[in-house]
Coordinates of C-alpha atoms in Angstrom, one line a residue:
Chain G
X4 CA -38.1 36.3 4.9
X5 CA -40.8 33.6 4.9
X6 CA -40.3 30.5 3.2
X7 CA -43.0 29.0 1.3
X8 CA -42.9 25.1 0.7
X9 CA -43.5 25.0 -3.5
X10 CA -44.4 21.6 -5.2
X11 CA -41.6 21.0 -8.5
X12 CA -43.6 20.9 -11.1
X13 CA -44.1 18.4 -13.7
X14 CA -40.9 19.4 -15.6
X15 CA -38.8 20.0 -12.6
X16 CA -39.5 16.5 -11.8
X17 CA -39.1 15.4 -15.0
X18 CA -35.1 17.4 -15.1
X19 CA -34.4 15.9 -12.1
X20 CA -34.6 12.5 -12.5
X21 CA -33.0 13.0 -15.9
X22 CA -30.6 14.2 -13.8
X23 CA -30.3 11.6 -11.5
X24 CA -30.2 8.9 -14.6
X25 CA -27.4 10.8 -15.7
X26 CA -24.9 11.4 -12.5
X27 CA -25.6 7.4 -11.7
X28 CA -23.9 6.2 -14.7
X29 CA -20.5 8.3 -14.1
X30 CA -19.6 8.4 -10.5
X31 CA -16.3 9.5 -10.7
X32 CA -14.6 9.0 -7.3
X33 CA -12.0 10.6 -5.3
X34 CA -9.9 8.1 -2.8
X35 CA -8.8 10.0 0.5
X36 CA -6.6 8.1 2.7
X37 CA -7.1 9.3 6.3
X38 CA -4.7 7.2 8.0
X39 CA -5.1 3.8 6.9
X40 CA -3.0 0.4 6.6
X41 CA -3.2 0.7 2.9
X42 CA -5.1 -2.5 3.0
X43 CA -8.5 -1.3 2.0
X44 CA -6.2 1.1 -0.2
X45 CA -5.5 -1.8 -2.2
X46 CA -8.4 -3.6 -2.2
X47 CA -10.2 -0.2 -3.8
X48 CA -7.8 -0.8 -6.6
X49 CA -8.2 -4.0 -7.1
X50 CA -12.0 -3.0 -7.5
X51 CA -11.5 -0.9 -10.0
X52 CA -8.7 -3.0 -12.1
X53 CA -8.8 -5.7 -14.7
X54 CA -10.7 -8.6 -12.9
X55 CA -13.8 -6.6 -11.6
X56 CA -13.1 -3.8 -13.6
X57 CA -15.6 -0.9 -12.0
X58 CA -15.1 1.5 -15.1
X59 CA -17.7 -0.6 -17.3
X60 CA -20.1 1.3 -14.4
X61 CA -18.7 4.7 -15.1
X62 CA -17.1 4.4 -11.9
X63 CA -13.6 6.1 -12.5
X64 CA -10.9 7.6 -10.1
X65 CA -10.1 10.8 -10.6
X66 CA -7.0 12.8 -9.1
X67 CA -8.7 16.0 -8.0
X68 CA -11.6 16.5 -5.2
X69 CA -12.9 19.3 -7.8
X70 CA -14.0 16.9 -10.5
X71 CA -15.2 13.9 -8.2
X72 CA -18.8 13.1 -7.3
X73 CA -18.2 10.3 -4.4
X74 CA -15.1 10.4 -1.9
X75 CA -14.0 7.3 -0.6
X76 CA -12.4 7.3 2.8
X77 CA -10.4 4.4 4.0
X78 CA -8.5 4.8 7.5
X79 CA -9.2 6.2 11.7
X80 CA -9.0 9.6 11.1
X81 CA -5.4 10.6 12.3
X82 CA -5.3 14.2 14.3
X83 CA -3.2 15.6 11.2
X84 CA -5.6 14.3 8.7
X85 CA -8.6 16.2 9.9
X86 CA -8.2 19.3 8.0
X87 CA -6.8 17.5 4.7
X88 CA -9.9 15.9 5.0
X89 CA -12.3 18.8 5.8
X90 CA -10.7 21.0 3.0
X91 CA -11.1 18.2 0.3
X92 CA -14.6 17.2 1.5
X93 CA -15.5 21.4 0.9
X94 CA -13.8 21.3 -2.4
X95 CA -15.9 18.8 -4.1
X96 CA -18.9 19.9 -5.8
X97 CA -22.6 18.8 -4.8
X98 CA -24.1 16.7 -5.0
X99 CA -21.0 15.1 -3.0
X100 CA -21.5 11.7 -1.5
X101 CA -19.5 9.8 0.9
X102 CA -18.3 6.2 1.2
X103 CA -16.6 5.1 4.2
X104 CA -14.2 1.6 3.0
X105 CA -13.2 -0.4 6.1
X106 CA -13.7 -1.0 9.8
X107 CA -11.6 1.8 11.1
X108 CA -13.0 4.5 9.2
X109 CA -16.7 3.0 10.3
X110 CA -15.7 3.2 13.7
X111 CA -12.5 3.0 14.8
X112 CA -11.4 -0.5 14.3
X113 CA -8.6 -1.8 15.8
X114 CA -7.6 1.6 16.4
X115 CA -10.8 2.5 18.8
X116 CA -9.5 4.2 21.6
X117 CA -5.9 5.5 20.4
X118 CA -4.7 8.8 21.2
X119 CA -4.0 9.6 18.0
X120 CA -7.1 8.3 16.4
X121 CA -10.7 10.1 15.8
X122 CA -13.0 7.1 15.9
X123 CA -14.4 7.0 12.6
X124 CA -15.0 9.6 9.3
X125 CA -18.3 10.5 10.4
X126 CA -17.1 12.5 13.1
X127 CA -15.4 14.9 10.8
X128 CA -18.0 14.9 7.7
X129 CA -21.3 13.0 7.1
X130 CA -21.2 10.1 5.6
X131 CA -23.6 8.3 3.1
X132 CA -22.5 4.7 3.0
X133 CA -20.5 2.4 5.4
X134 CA -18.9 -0.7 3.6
X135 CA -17.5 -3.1 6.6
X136 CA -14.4 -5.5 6.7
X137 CA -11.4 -5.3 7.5
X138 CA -10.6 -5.2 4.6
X139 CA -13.8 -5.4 2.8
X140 CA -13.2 -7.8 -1.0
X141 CA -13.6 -5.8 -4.2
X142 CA -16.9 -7.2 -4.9
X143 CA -17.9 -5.8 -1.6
X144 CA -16.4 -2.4 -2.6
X145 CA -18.3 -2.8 -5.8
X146 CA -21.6 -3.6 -4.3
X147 CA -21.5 -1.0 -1.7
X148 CA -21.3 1.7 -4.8
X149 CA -24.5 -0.2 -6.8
X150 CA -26.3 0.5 -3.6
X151 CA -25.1 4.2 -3.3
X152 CA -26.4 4.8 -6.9
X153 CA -29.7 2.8 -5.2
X154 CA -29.9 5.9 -2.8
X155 CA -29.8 7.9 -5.5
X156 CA -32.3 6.8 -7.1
X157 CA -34.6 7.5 -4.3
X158 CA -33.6 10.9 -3.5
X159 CA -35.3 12.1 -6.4
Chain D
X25 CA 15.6 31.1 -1.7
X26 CA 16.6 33.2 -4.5
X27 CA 13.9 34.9 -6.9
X28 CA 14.2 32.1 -9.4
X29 CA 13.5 29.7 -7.2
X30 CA 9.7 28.3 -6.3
X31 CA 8.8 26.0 -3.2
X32 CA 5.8 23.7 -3.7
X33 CA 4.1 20.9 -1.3
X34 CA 2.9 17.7 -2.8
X35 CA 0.2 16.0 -0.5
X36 CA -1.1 15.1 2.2
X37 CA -4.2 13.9 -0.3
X38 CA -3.8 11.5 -3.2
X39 CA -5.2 9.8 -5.4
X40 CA -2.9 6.9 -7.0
X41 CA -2.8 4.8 -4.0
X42 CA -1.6 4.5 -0.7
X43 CA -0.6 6.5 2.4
X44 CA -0.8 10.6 2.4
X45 CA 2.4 11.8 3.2
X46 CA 3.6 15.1 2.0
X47 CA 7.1 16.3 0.3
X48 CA 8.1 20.2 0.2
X49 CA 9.9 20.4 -2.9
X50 CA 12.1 23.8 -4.2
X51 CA 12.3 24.2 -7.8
X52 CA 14.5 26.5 -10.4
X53 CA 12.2 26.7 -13.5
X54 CA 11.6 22.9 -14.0
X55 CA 15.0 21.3 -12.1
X56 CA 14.4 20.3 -8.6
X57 CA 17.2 21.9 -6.0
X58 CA 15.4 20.7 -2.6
X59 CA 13.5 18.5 -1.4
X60 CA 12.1 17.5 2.1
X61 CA 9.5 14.9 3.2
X62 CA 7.2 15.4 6.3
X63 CA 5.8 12.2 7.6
X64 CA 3.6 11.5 10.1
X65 CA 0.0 12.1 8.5
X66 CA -0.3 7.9 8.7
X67 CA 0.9 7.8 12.6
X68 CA -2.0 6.3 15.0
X69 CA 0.0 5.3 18.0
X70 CA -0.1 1.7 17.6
X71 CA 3.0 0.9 19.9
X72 CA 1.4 2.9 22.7
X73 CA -2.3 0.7 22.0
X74 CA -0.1 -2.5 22.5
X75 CA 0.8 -1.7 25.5
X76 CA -2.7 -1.9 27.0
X77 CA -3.7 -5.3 25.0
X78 CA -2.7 -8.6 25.4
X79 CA -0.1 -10.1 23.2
X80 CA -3.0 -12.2 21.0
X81 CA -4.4 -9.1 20.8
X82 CA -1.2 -7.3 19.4
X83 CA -0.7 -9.7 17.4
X84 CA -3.9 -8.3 15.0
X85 CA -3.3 -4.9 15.6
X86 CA 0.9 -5.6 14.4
X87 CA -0.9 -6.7 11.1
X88 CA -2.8 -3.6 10.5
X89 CA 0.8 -1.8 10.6
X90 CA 1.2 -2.1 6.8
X91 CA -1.9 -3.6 4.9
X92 CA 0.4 -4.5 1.6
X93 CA 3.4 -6.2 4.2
X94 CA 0.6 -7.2 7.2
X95 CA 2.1 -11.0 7.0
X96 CA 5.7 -9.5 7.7
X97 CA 4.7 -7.7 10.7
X98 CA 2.5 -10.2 12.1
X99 CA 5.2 -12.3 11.5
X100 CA 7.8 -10.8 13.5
X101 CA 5.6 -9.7 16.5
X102 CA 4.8 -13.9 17.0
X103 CA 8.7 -14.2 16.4
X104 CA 9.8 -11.7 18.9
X105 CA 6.9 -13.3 21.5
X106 CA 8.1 -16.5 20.8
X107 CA 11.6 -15.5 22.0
X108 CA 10.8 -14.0 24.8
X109 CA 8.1 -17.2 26.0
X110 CA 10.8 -19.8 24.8
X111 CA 8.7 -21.5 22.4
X112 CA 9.7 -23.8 19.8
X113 CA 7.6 -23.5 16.7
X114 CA 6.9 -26.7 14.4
X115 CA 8.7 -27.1 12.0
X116 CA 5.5 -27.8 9.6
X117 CA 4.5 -23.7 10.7
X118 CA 8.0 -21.9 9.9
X119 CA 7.4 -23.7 6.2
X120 CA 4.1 -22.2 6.1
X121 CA 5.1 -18.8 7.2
X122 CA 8.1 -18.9 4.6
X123 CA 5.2 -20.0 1.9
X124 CA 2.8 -17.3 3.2
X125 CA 5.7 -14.3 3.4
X126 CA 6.9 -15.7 -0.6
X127 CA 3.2 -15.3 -1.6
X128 CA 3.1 -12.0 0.3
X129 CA 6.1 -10.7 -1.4
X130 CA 4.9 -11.8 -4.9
X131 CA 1.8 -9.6 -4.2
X132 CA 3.7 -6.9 -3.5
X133 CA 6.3 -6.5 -6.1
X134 CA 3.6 -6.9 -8.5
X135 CA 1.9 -4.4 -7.0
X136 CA 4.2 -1.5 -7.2
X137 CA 5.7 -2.9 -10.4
X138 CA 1.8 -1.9 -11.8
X139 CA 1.7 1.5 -9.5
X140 CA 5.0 2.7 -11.5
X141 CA 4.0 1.6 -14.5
X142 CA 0.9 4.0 -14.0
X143 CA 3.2 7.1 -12.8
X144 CA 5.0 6.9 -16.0
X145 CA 1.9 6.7 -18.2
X146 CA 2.1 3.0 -19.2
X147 CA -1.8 2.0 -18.1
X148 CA -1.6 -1.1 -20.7
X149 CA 1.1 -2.7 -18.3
X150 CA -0.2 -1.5 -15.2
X151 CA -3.5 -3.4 -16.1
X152 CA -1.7 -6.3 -17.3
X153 CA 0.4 -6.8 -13.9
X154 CA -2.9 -6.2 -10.8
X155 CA -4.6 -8.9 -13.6
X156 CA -1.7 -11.1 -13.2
X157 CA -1.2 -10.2 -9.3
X158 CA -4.6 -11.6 -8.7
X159 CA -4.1 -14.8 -9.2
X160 CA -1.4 -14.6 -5.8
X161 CA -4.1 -13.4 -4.0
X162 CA -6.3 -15.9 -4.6
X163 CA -3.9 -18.7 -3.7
X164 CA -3.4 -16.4 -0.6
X165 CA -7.2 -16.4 -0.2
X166 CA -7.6 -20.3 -0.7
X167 CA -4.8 -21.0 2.0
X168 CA -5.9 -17.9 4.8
X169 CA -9.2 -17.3 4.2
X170 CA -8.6 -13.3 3.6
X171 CA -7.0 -11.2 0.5
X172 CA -4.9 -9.1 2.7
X173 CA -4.8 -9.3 6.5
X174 CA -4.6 -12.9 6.6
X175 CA -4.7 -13.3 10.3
X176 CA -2.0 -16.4 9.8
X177 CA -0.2 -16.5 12.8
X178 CA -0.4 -17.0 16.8
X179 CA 2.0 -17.0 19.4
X180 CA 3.9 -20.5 19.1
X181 CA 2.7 -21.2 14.9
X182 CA -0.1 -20.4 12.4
X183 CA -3.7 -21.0 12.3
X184 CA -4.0 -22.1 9.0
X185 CA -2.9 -26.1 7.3
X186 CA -2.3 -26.9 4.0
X187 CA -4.1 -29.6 2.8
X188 CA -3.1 -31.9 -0.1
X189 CA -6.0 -30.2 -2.4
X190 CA -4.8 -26.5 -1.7
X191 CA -1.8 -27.6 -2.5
X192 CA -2.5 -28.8 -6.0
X193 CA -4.4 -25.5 -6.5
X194 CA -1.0 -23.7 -5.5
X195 CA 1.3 -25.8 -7.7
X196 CA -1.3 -25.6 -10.9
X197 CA -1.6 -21.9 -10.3
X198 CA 2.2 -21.5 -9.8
X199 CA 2.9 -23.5 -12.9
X200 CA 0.2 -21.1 -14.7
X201 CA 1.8 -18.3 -13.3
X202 CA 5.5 -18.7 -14.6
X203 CA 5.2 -18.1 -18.5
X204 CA 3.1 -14.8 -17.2
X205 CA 6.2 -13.3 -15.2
X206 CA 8.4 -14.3 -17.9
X207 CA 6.0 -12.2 -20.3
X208 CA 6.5 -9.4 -17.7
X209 CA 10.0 -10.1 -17.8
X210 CA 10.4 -9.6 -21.4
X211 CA 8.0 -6.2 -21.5
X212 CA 10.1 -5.1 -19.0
X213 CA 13.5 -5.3 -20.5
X214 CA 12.0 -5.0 -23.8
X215 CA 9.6 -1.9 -23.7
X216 CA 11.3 1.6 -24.7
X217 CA 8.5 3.6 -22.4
X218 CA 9.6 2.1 -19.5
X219 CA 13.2 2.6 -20.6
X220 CA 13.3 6.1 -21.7
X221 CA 11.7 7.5 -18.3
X222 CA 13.6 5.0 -15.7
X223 CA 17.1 4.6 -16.8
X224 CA 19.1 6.6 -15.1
X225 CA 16.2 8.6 -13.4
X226 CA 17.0 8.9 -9.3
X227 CA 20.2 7.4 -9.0
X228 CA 21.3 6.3 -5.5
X229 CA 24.6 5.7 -5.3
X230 CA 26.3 3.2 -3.1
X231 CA 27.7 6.0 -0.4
X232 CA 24.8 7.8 -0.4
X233 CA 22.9 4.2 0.1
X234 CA 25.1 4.0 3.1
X235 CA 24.9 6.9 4.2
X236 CA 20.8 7.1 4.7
X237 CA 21.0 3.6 5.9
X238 CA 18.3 2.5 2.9
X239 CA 17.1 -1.6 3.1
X240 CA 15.1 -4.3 1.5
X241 CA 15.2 -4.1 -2.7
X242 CA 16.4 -0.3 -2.9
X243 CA 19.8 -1.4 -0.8
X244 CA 20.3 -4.1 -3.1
X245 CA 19.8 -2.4 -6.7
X246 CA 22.5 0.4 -4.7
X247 CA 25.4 -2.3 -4.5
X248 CA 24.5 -2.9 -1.1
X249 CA 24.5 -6.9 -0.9
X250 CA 22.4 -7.8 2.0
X251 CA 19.3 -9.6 2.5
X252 CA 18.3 -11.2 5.9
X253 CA 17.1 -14.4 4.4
X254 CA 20.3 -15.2 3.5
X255 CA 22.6 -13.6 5.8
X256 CA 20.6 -13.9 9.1
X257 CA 18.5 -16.9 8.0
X258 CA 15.5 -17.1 10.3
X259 CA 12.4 -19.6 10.0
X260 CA 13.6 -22.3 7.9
X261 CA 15.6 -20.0 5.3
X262 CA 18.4 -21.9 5.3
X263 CA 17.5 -25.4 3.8
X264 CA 16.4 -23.4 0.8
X265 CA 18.4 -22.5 -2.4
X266 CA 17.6 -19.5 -3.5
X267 CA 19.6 -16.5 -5.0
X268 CA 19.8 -12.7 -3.9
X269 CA 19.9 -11.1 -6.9
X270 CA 21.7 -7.7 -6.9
X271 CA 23.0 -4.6 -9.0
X272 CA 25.2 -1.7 -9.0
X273 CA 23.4 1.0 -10.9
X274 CA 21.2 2.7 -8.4
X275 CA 18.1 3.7 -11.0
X276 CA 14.5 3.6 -11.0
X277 CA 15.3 1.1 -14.2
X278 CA 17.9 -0.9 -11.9
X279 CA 14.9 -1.4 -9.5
X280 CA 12.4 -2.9 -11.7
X281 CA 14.5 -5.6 -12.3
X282 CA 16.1 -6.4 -9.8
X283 CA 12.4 -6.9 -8.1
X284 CA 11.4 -8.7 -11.5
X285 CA 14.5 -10.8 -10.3
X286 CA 13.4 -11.4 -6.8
X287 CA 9.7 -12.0 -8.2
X288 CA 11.7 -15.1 -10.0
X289 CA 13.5 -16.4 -7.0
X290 CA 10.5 -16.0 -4.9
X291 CA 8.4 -19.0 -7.1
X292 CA 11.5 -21.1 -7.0
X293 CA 11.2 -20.8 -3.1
X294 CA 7.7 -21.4 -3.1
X295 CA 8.0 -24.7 -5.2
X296 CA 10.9 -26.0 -2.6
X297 CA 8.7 -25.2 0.5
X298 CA 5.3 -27.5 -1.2
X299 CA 7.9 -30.2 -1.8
X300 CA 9.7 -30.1 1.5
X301 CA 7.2 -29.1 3.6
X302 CA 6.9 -31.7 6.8
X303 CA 3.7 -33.1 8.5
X304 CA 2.9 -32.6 11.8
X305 CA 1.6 -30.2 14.0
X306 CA 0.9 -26.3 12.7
X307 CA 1.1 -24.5 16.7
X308 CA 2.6 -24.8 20.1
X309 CA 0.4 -23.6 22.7
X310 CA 1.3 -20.9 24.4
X311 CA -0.2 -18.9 27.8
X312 CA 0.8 -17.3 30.9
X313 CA 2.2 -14.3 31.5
X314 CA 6.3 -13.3 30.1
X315 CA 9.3 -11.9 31.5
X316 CA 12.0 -10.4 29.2
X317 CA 12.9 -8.8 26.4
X318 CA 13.8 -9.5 22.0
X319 CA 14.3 -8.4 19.1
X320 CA 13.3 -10.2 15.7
X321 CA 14.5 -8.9 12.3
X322 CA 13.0 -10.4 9.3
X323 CA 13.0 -9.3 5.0
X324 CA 9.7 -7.7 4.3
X325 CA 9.1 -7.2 0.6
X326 CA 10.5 -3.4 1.1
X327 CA 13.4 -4.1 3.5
X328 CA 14.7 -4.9 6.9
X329 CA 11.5 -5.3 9.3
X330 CA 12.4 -4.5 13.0
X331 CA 10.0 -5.4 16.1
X332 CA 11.4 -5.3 20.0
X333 CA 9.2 -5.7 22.2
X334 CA 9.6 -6.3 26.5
X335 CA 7.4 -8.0 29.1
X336 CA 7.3 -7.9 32.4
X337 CA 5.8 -10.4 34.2
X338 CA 2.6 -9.2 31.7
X339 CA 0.6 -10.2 29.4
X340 CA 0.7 -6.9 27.5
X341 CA 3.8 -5.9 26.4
X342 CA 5.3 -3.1 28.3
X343 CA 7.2 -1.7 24.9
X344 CA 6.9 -2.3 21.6
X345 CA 8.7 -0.7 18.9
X346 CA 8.7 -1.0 15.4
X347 CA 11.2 0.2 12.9
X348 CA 9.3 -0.2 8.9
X349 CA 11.6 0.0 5.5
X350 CA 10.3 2.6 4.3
X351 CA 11.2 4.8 7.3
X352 CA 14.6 4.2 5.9
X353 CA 14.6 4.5 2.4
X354 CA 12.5 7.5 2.2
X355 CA 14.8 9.7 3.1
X356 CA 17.1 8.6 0.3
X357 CA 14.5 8.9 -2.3
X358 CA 14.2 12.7 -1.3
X359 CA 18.4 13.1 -1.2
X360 CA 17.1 11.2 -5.4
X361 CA 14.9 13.8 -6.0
X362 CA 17.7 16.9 -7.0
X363 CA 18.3 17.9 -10.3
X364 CA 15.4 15.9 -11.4
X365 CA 12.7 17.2 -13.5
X366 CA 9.4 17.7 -11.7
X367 CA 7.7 15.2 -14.4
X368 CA 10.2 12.7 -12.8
X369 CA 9.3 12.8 -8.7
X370 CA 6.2 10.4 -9.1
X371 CA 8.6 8.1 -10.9
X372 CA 11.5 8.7 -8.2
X373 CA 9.4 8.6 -5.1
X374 CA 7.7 5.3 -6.6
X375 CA 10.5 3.8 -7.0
X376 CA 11.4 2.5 -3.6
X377 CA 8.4 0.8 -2.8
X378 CA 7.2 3.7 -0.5
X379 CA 3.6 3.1 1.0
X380 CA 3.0 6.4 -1.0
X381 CA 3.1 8.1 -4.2
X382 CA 3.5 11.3 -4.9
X383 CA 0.2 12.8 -6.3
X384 CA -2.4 14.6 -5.9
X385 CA -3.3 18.5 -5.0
X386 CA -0.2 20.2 -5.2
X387 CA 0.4 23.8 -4.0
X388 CA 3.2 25.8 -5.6
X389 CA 3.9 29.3 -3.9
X390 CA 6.6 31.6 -5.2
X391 CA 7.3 33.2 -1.8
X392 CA 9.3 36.3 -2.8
X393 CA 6.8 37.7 -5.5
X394 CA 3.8 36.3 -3.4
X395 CA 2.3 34.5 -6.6
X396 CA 0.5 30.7 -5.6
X397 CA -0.7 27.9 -8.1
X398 CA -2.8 24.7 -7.4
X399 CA -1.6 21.6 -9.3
X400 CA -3.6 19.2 -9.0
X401 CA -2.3 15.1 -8.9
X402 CA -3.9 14.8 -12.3
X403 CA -1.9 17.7 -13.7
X404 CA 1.1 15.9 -12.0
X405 CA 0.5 13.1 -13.4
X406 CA -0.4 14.5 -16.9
X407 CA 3.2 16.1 -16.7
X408 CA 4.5 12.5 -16.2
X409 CA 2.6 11.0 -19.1
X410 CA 4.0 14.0 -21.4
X411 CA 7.1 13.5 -20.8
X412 CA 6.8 9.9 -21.8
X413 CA 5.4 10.9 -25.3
X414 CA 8.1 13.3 -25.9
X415 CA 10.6 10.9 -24.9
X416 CA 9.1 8.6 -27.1
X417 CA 8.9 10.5 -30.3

């Protein structure tokens, strides 16, 4: 079958970045621990409780992969992990974005190198965003989502 | 397995908080008969990395063992070094450690008094507690420089001094702390939520305590008195008064307060160390290359915290092994789990401080008549909080 490049149309356009106006203000995420130290574990929650509090952005955590929009991974990717993690990156929904939290899940960390250790997330699933530190502060955390829903924006 | 009976898996994935791990539990109708824990999803090889990095290196990767207890391992690598290079630390640096491993166990008591708070459904106080908890970590942040791996110590003392400023910072915040843990206190021993779903939910008792060797806060609420910092005193443990609180019951409920109790003790230590703390230096230096072997013990928030590590004639050690509390009392909290209610296992597994909950996608299969259901962690969860409100009408 050929494919043929169409142009949206003006009302395509016009749904899809109603669209996009609406997923940005209700990213509800999905936290995947992949082998972590819990300290960027923590530092997630502390993003999203009372002093920063990232609900008044929609931001929310939810328990199950099928009702998430962003997954954040925190940890090396242990050898057990690898399809935990493949399995909940397929059951979310798309649009499905990806946050890597941490060092270790950008790229390996203080872990680089170990046996039982893949060096990073995105050599299981792509990933959208990188937020670096070991572990990063909540703010950080919190400004590496404001730029994901900058990305969005653009996408449209 | 009989007919009546249904096996399900909780895990690996979660969303609460902390490490995947995943528990195999068999059910009849709603009553947990057994229950099994397979570990191992967390495991990255770290004693077999230290063997091929120098002990200053070791000493950051022993920090990124536990990111909630980092200062207690970091803590006892430089401990066990130190033995083995014959070092004698300033005095000025075991008072700083003791402040930094108080602060540390403040943090983390807070913390999983606000992650069981949220298993049983009780959001208000969860929210209350991390609000309250931040205030440790930024005294932890004005003395270290980080919120959670501080990167304190080195072989031979600490890399951080307490000035006479951050030291009015810490007493002023201290002070503003205390009538906030005494509101804790009283929601605590006051609330009937909190009550109804934890009193007499996963009782451990003392022989069973014994018998799966459990350590740290869940030996103590068990009957079990034992806690290092008073019975092995190590840094400068010894010139301080302080009590180990302790209790016979064995319950989730007996937990909370006896950590509420500990959280008490642990600002009274903190206030002795910023009036007794000498001047001087903060490190010895240490180099070179070691011979020999130790072991250093010391009281993490969670329990007994174990490092050995050998050298030989090396700069990287040639073993290291580390033995975690929650190794140990996991397997109790399993043995907790029977005759439970299925609403209850978030609360149960919670309750020892485990660097896990028990949440997210769970699978149940009836084997014999080949039927399968997904729970998810928020149906879990949403069990839990039901539970509560029946309780509570």
């Amino acid at each position: 079958m050929q494919e043929v490049e169409t142009k949206p149309s003006g009302v395509t356009r016009w749904l899809q970045s109603l669209r996009n106006w609406a997923r940005k203000r209700s990213l509800w995420l999905l936290h995947m621990n992949t082998g972590s130290c819990n300290g960027c574990d923590i530092e997630i929650l502390a993003a999203l409780t009372s002093r920063l509090d990232a609900e008044r952005f929609g931001v929310k955590l939810v328990g199950s992969p099928r009702h998430a929009d962003i997954m954040m991974c925190t940890g090396a990717v242990t050898l057990t992990m690898v399809d935990a993690l493949r399995k909940t990156y397929e059951q979310i929904p798309e649009p499905k974005f990806v946050v890597v939290v941490g060092s270790c899940g950008s790229t390996g960390g203080v872990y680089k190198g170990g046996y039982n250790t893949f060096d990073g997330v995105d050599k299981i699933i792509p990933v959208d965003l990188y937020i670096p530190g070991c572990p990063p502060k909540p703010e950080a955390i919190i400004m590496g989502v404001a730029k994901l829903i900058e990305k969005m924006e653009e996408e449209r | 397995m009989n007919e009546e009976q249904t096996s399900f898996n909780i895990g690996p994935q979660h969303p609460a908080l902390k490490e995947p791990e995943t528990f195999r539990v068999i059910v009849e109708g709603e009553r947990v008969v057994k229950a099994e824990a397979i570990l191992g999803h967390t495991h990255r090889g770290i004693e077999k990395m230290a063997e091929s990095r120098d002990y200053n290196k070791t000493l950051y990767l022993a920090e990124r063992i536990c990111g909630i207890c980092s200062f207690a391992h970091n803590a006892n690598f430089a401990r066990a070094v130190e033995f083995v290079a014959d070092v004698k630390v300033p005095k000025r640096a075991e008072f700083l450690r003791v402040l930094v491993a108080e602060l540390e166990r403040l943090h983390s008591h807070l913390l999983w008094l606000g992650v069981l708070a949220h298993e049983i459904g009780f959001d208000t106080f969860y929210i209350l507690v991390w609000n309250d908890r931040e205030t440790i970590m930024d005294l932890l942040e004005t003395l270290t420089g980080n919120r959670v791996n501080y990167g304190m110590n080195r072989i031979g003392g600490v890399r951080f001094d307490l000035n006479d400023e951050i030291k009015k910072i810490m007493r002023d915040k201290i002070e503003e702390f205390k009538p906030r843990l005494e509101k804790i206190r009283d929601v605590v021993l006051n609330s009937k939520t909190i009550i109804a779903r934890t009193n007499g939910v996963g009782r451990i008792s003392k022989d069973l305590a014994r018998k799966t060797c459990v350590t740290g806060p869940t030996a103590r609420s068990s009957g079990i008195d034992w806690d290092l910092r008073r019975d092995e005193p190590y840094f400068i443990y010894e010139q301080l008064d302080f009590n180990v609180p302790i209790s016979d019951r064995g319950d989730v409920y007996s937990k909370i307060i006896l950590r509420v109790k500990e959280l008490f003790e642990s600002i009274k230590i903190i206030e002795q160390v910023l009036d007794l703390i000498p001047s001087g230096k903060i490190f010895q230096d240490v180099r070179g290359r070691f011979e020999g072997k130790a072991v250093s013990r010391i009281e993490a928030p969670r329990g007994e915290n174990f490092h050995y590590v050998e050298f030989r004639k090396s700069k990287n050690p040639y073993r290291l092994k580390v033995r975690a509390p929650t190794y140990a009392n996991v397997v109790s909290s399993v043995e907790a789990l029977v005759g439970h209610h299925i609403a209850d296992i978030p609360v149960i597994v919670a309750a020892n401080d485990p660097c896990f909950s028990c949440t997210d996608r769970t699978l149940i299969i009836d084997r014999d008549k080949g039927r399968y259901q997904i729970m998810s962690a928020r149906d879990l969860r949403k069990l839990s909080v039901e539970t509560t409100k029946e309780v509570m009408q």
